Short mmCIF file of C-alpha atoms and ligand atoms in Angstrom, two decimals:
data_model
loop_
_atom_site.label_atom_id
_atom_site.label_comp_id
_atom_site.label_asym_id
_atom_site.label_seq_id
_atom_site.Cartn_x
_atom_site.Cartn_y
_atom_site.Cartn_z
CA UNK I 14 -2.13 2.24 -89.62
CA UNK I 15 -0.10 -1.11 -87.69
CA UNK I 16 -2.09 -3.88 -87.19
CA UNK I 17 -3.81 -3.53 -83.32
CA UNK I 18 -5.07 -6.46 -81.60
CA UNK I 19 -4.68 -6.41 -78.33
CA UNK I 20 -6.09 -2.83 -76.13
CA UNK I 21 -3.77 -3.73 -72.92
CA UNK I 22 -4.48 -1.18 -69.26
CA UNK I 23 -2.66 -0.75 -67.20
CA UNK I 24 -2.65 1.61 -63.82
CA UNK I 25 0.25 4.23 -62.96
CA UNK I 26 0.43 2.80 -59.53
CA UNK I 27 0.64 6.36 -57.84
CA UNK I 28 -1.46 6.14 -54.47
CA UNK I 29 -4.64 7.24 -55.00
CA UNK I 30 -6.00 10.70 -55.42
CA UNK I 31 -2.64 11.92 -56.00
CA UNK I 32 -2.24 14.32 -58.88
CA UNK I 33 0.12 12.27 -62.00
CA UNK I 34 0.31 13.90 -65.18
CA UNK I 35 2.08 12.86 -69.04
CA UNK I 36 5.05 14.56 -68.12
CA UNK I 37 5.67 12.53 -64.89
CA UNK I 38 5.27 8.77 -66.63
CA UNK I 39 7.31 10.42 -69.91
CA UNK I 40 10.58 10.85 -67.02
CA UNK I 41 9.83 7.70 -65.34
CA UNK I 42 10.18 6.30 -69.23
CA UNK I 43 13.20 7.81 -69.61
CA UNK I 44 14.42 6.50 -67.14
CA UNK I 45 13.29 3.28 -68.00
CA UNK I 46 14.73 3.65 -71.62
CA UNK I 47 12.19 4.08 -73.37
CA UNK I 48 12.49 6.53 -76.46
CA UNK I 49 9.78 7.51 -79.20
CA UNK I 50 10.92 7.21 -82.94
CA UNK I 51 11.06 11.00 -83.80
CA UNK I 52 9.63 9.93 -87.67
CA UNK I 53 6.60 8.76 -86.36
CA UNK I 54 5.37 10.96 -83.33
CA UNK I 55 4.92 13.84 -85.55
CA UNK I 56 2.75 16.02 -84.00
CA UNK I 57 1.32 13.54 -81.13
CA UNK I 58 3.19 15.74 -78.05
CA UNK I 59 6.31 15.97 -79.70
CA UNK I 60 7.98 17.13 -76.41
CA UNK I 61 7.31 13.77 -75.05
CA UNK I 62 10.27 11.96 -75.73
CA UNK I 63 9.92 8.97 -73.87
CA UNK I 64 6.21 8.15 -73.01
CA UNK I 65 5.21 3.99 -73.29
CA UNK I 66 1.38 4.63 -73.49
CA UNK I 67 -0.97 5.42 -76.15
CA UNK I 68 -3.24 6.91 -73.94
CA UNK I 69 -3.79 8.65 -70.26
CA UNK I 70 -6.90 8.60 -68.09
CA UNK I 71 -6.55 11.40 -65.34
CA UNK I 72 -8.54 11.76 -62.34
CA UNK I 73 -12.03 13.40 -63.29
CA UNK I 74 -11.29 11.48 -67.14
CA UNK I 75 -9.46 13.88 -69.34
CA UNK I 76 -7.58 11.30 -71.68
CA UNK I 77 -4.20 12.60 -72.88
CA UNK I 78 -2.32 11.17 -75.79
CA UNK I 79 0.72 9.56 -75.46
CA UNK I 80 2.01 7.74 -78.53
CA UNK I 81 0.06 8.31 -81.75
CA UNK I 82 -1.52 5.21 -82.55
CA UNK I 83 0.84 4.08 -85.69
CA UNK I 84 3.54 4.08 -82.84
CA UNK I 85 4.71 0.67 -81.94
CA UNK I 86 3.93 1.07 -77.14
CA UNK I 87 6.32 0.68 -74.77
CA UNK I 88 4.35 -0.77 -72.20
CA UNK I 89 3.97 -4.66 -72.08
CA UNK I 90 7.09 -6.76 -72.90
CA UNK I 91 6.47 -9.45 -76.02
CA UNK I 92 3.29 -7.90 -76.55
CA UNK I 93 3.67 -4.25 -77.85
CA UNK I 94 4.08 -4.56 -81.64
CA UNK I 95 0.44 -5.53 -82.36
CA UNK I 96 -0.97 -3.98 -79.01
CA UNK I 97 -2.46 -0.30 -77.77
CA UNK I 98 -1.51 0.67 -73.32
CA UNK I 99 -3.43 2.79 -71.98
CA UNK I 100 -2.80 4.17 -67.87
CA UNK I 101 -5.28 4.81 -65.92
CA UNK I 102 -3.58 7.27 -63.18
CA UNK I 103 -3.90 5.27 -59.66
CA UNK I 104 -3.05 2.21 -57.91
CA UNK I 105 -6.41 0.38 -57.60
CA UNK I 106 -9.59 3.08 -57.24
CA UNK I 107 -10.33 5.35 -60.08
CA UNK I 108 -13.25 8.20 -59.41
CA UNK I 109 -16.44 7.79 -61.79
CA UNK I 110 -15.04 9.91 -64.32
CA UNK I 111 -11.82 7.98 -64.60
CA UNK I 112 -14.18 4.83 -65.43
CA UNK I 113 -16.41 6.78 -67.51
CA UNK I 114 -13.16 7.35 -69.83
CA UNK I 115 -11.60 4.27 -70.30
CA UNK I 116 -14.99 2.96 -71.16
CA UNK I 117 -15.16 5.12 -73.87
CA UNK I 118 -12.27 5.09 -75.13
CA UNK I 119 -11.92 1.63 -75.50
CA UNK I 120 -15.29 1.24 -77.29
CA UNK I 121 -13.88 3.82 -79.76
CA UNK I 122 -10.49 1.64 -79.64
CA UNK I 123 -12.78 -1.23 -80.72
CA UNK I 124 -14.48 0.01 -83.72
CA UNK I 125 -10.89 1.00 -85.07
CA UNK I 126 -10.13 -2.44 -84.39
CA UNK I 127 -13.08 -4.72 -84.63
CA UNK I 128 -12.15 -7.83 -82.05
CA UNK I 129 -9.19 -6.77 -80.57
CA UNK I 130 -9.04 -8.45 -77.37
CA UNK I 131 -8.95 -6.18 -74.45
CA UNK I 132 -6.33 -7.71 -70.96
CA UNK I 133 -4.62 -6.30 -68.22
CA UNK I 134 -1.35 -5.92 -68.12
CA UNK I 135 -0.64 -8.69 -65.73
CA UNK I 136 -2.83 -10.81 -67.84
CA UNK I 137 -0.22 -11.04 -70.73
CA UNK I 138 2.67 -12.95 -69.13
CA UNK I 139 5.72 -10.70 -69.77
CA UNK I 140 8.24 -14.23 -69.56
CA UNK I 141 6.33 -16.32 -72.22
CA UNK I 142 9.12 -17.07 -73.42
CA UNK I 143 10.72 -17.98 -70.58
CA UNK I 144 13.74 -15.99 -70.92
CA UNK I 145 13.90 -15.54 -66.95
CA UNK I 146 13.60 -11.91 -67.61
CA UNK I 147 11.21 -9.80 -65.65
CA UNK I 148 10.37 -6.67 -65.16
CA UNK I 149 9.36 -4.40 -61.94
CA UNK I 150 7.91 -8.26 -60.89
CA UNK I 151 5.28 -6.87 -58.24
CA UNK I 152 4.08 -4.21 -60.68
CA UNK I 153 3.40 -6.46 -63.22
CA UNK I 154 1.89 -8.96 -60.83
CA UNK I 155 -0.81 -6.46 -60.40
CA UNK I 156 -1.01 -3.98 -62.82
CA UNK I 157 -4.18 -2.54 -63.26
CA UNK I 158 -5.11 -3.96 -60.22
CA UNK I 159 -8.14 -4.91 -60.50
CA UNK I 160 -10.31 -8.27 -62.33
CA UNK I 161 -10.02 -6.30 -66.17
CA UNK I 162 -12.23 -9.80 -67.25
CA UNK I 163 -14.87 -8.41 -63.95
CA UNK I 164 -14.97 -5.16 -66.03
CA UNK I 165 -16.00 -6.44 -69.09
CA UNK I 166 -18.32 -8.49 -67.84
CA UNK I 167 -20.26 -6.35 -65.48
CA UNK I 168 -20.71 -4.12 -68.81
CA UNK I 169 -18.07 -1.75 -68.72
CA UNK I 170 -18.62 -0.38 -65.48
CA UNK I 171 -17.01 0.63 -62.39
CA UNK I 172 -15.80 -2.56 -60.10
CA UNK I 173 -16.63 -2.34 -56.84
CA UNK I 174 -13.40 -1.78 -54.04
CA UNK I 175 -12.18 -0.39 -57.11
CA UNK I 176 -14.22 3.39 -57.10
CA UNK I 177 -11.83 6.69 -56.27
CA UNK I 178 -14.34 8.43 -53.27
CA UNK I 179 -12.44 11.86 -52.52
CA UNK I 180 -14.44 12.17 -49.17
CA UNK I 181 -13.92 8.62 -48.00
ZN1 LIG D 12 1.15 -2.19 -66.25
#
């Protein structure tokens, strides 16, 4: 197993409540030129040749594997080698089951990788090396559109203002 010291949370940046799947993400990541290592992908979603995240959390809380943990992800510039990427489907509001699944997913990863830090994509500057290359500036600046440190401080409970409610 590769060394993992960071858990990075993302959002799909798609309209809240829209159904989006790992197959959709695979297409987007193909367009961005991401490609999985065929040898390492093994039996983890072999039909998905491009998806960059390790986990995707759907509305209603299903957690779908993208890449296996042994595979280096493609989700956060300069931090892929030692991180795991989790993507919440939605823009800035997620339903209660999604929030619960995120909590469970992160706690489970912490059991496997004790001491790993947990951050949002936006907490990791894409341009720490100063090379001037910043992709999808607006997306990276906001992703995952909630404050991960506040979520951690609140014992990983759903954050006010970020709870999707179908009937609202
Ligand atoms: Zn992101």
